[in-house]
């Protein structure tokens, strides 16, 4: 499959396997992953001014504000390594972020090829999230992250459906099966 220029958003609730799929798909499609969660965690670890600003918000399972995220992602998408395509993991997470992304790409004269939703039942998410022991995955925080997803991020399903970019993938299966389905769905749109 010709992957040159493929630009994909991966989204779904916390625990749906976005990060895992991003890694697998990056290998298979030959495009880099841009993970906002990773970028922010690195900023926190480095103790940068961005890191100091977002540490508490992340620990609570809330969302970093849209303007900050625009800045972070806008700068990242200008770098040379993503000019031939990318997998966006964890961005956008709000309708405003989706609009900003569209504008950023428009300014570069490109557009998304697809927005892939990883669909996983709630009880599976909770089991996965409470089992994995990340610092921001205590019970309270898990609930907060799921609520935030429902309130702020789920509206992206309709947004991307209207844009004719939505691909819904059953994410409650073995990693390679899910990846196969995503690759097939991307072949279909290109
Ligand atoms: P993730 O690894 O994608 O689950 O992201 C971890 C945390 O980073 C989230 O719970 C948010 O606090 C923050 N974060 C990552 N991406 C975004 C985004 N696009 N908008 C707002 N906050 C974000």
PDB file of N, CA and C and ligand atoms in Angstrom, residues 36-37 40-41 58 62-64 69 90-91 93 97 134 145, ligand 1:
ATOM      1  N   UNK A  36       0.320  13.112  21.824  1.00  0.00           N
ATOM      2  CA  UNK A  36       0.338  14.285  22.708  1.00  0.00           C
ATOM      3  C   UNK A  36       0.535  13.863  24.157  1.00  0.00           C
ATOM      4  N   UNK A  37      -0.032  12.710  24.557  1.00  0.00           N
ATOM      5  CA  UNK A  37       0.163  12.225  25.927  1.00  0.00           C
ATOM      6  C   UNK A  37       1.650  12.022  26.211  1.00  0.00           C
ATOM      7  N   UNK A  40       3.489  15.365  26.430  1.00  0.00           N
ATOM      8  CA  UNK A  40       3.240  16.043  27.709  1.00  0.00           C
ATOM      9  C   UNK A  40       3.952  15.328  28.857  1.00  0.00           C
ATOM     10  N   UNK A  41       3.938  13.985  28.833  1.00  0.00           N
ATOM     11  CA  UNK A  41       4.646  13.248  29.891  1.00  0.00           C
ATOM     12  C   UNK A  41       6.141  13.558  29.863  1.00  0.00           C
ATOM     13  N   UNK A  58      -2.911  16.673  34.266  1.00  0.00           N
ATOM     14  CA  UNK A  58      -2.786  15.286  33.810  1.00  0.00           C
ATOM     15  C   UNK A  58      -3.017  14.302  34.951  1.00  0.00           C
ATOM     16  N   UNK A  62      -7.814  15.314  33.832  1.00  0.00           N
ATOM     17  CA  UNK A  62      -8.520  16.356  33.088  1.00  0.00           C
ATOM     18  C   UNK A  62      -7.786  16.654  31.791  1.00  0.00           C
ATOM     19  N   UNK A  63      -8.360  17.565  30.998  1.00  0.00           N
ATOM     20  CA  UNK A  63      -7.726  17.929  29.739  1.00  0.00           C
ATOM     21  C   UNK A  63      -6.929  19.209  29.875  1.00  0.00           C
ATOM     22  N   UNK A  64      -5.791  19.229  29.255  1.00  0.00           N
ATOM     23  CA  UNK A  64      -5.005  20.451  29.108  1.00  0.00           C
ATOM     24  C   UNK A  64      -5.802  21.366  28.158  1.00  0.00           C
ATOM     25  N   UNK A  69      -2.637  23.102  23.806  1.00  0.00           N
ATOM     26  CA  UNK A  69      -2.491  21.936  22.931  1.00  0.00           C
ATOM     27  C   UNK A  69      -2.247  22.354  21.483  1.00  0.00           C
ATOM     28  N   UNK A  90      -4.097  10.733  20.437  1.00  0.00           N
ATOM     29  CA  UNK A  90      -4.457  11.558  21.600  1.00  0.00           C
ATOM     30  C   UNK A  90      -4.793  13.001  21.266  1.00  0.00           C
ATOM     31  N   UNK A  91      -4.811  13.314  20.011  1.00  0.00           N
ATOM     32  CA  UNK A  91      -5.194  14.667  19.573  1.00  0.00           C
ATOM     33  C   UNK A  91      -5.906  14.530  18.231  1.00  0.00           C
ATOM     34  N   UNK A  93      -8.891  16.031  21.014  1.00  0.00           N
ATOM     35  CA  UNK A  93      -9.744  15.477  22.054  1.00  0.00           C
ATOM     36  C   UNK A  93     -10.969  16.353  22.303  1.00  0.00           C
ATOM     37  N   UNK A  97     -10.264  21.500  19.257  1.00  0.00           N
ATOM     38  CA  UNK A  97      -8.985  20.955  18.794  1.00  0.00           C
ATOM     39  C   UNK A  97      -9.113  20.389  17.381  1.00  0.00           C
ATOM     40  N   UNK A 134      -0.696   2.894  35.630  1.00  0.00           N
ATOM     41  CA  UNK A 134       0.010   4.120  35.308  1.00  0.00           C
ATOM     42  C   UNK A 134      -0.307   5.121  36.408  1.00  0.00           C
ATOM     43  N   UNK A 145     -11.361  10.305  33.664  1.00  0.00           N
ATOM     44  CA  UNK A 145     -10.898  10.248  32.273  1.00  0.00           C
ATOM     45  C   UNK A 145     -11.998   9.726  31.358  1.00  0.00           C
TER      46      UNK A 145
HETATM   47  P1  LIG B   1      -2.980  10.074  26.887  1.00  0.00           P
HETATM   48  O1  LIG B   1      -1.685   9.387  27.061  1.00  0.00           O
HETATM   49  O2  LIG B   1      -3.305  10.352  25.439  1.00  0.00           O
HETATM   50  O3  LIG B   1      -4.118   9.382  27.575  1.00  0.00           O
HETATM   51  O4  LIG B   1      -2.838  11.499  27.566  1.00  0.00           O
HETATM   52  C1  LIG B   1      -2.534  11.626  28.936  1.00  0.00           C
HETATM   53  C2  LIG B   1      -3.060  12.953  29.487  1.00  0.00           C
HETATM   54  O5  LIG B   1      -2.435  14.039  28.777  1.00  0.00           O
HETATM   55  C3  LIG B   1      -4.549  13.190  29.302  1.00  0.00           C
HETATM   56  O6  LIG B   1      -5.307  12.581  30.323  1.00  0.00           O
HETATM   57  C4  LIG B   1      -4.614  14.705  29.337  1.00  0.00           C
HETATM   58  O7  LIG B   1      -4.492  15.189  30.646  1.00  0.00           O
HETATM   59  C5  LIG B   1      -3.359  15.101  28.584  1.00  0.00           C
HETATM   60  N1  LIG B   1      -3.611  15.223  27.121  1.00  0.00           N
HETATM   61  C6  LIG B   1      -3.092  14.460  26.121  1.00  0.00           C
HETATM   62  N2  LIG B   1      -3.543  14.851  24.922  1.00  0.00           N
HETATM   63  C7  LIG B   1      -4.386  15.884  25.159  1.00  0.00           C
HETATM   64  C8  LIG B   1      -5.191  16.702  24.326  1.00  0.00           C
HETATM   65  N3  LIG B   1      -5.249  16.521  23.004  1.00  0.00           N
HETATM   66  N4  LIG B   1      -5.933  17.666  24.924  1.00  0.00           N
HETATM   67  C9  LIG B   1      -5.909  17.853  26.258  1.00  0.00           C
HETATM   68  N5  LIG B   1      -5.190  17.112  27.098  1.00  0.00           N
HETATM   69  C10 LIG B   1      -4.421  16.128  26.559  1.00  0.00           C
END
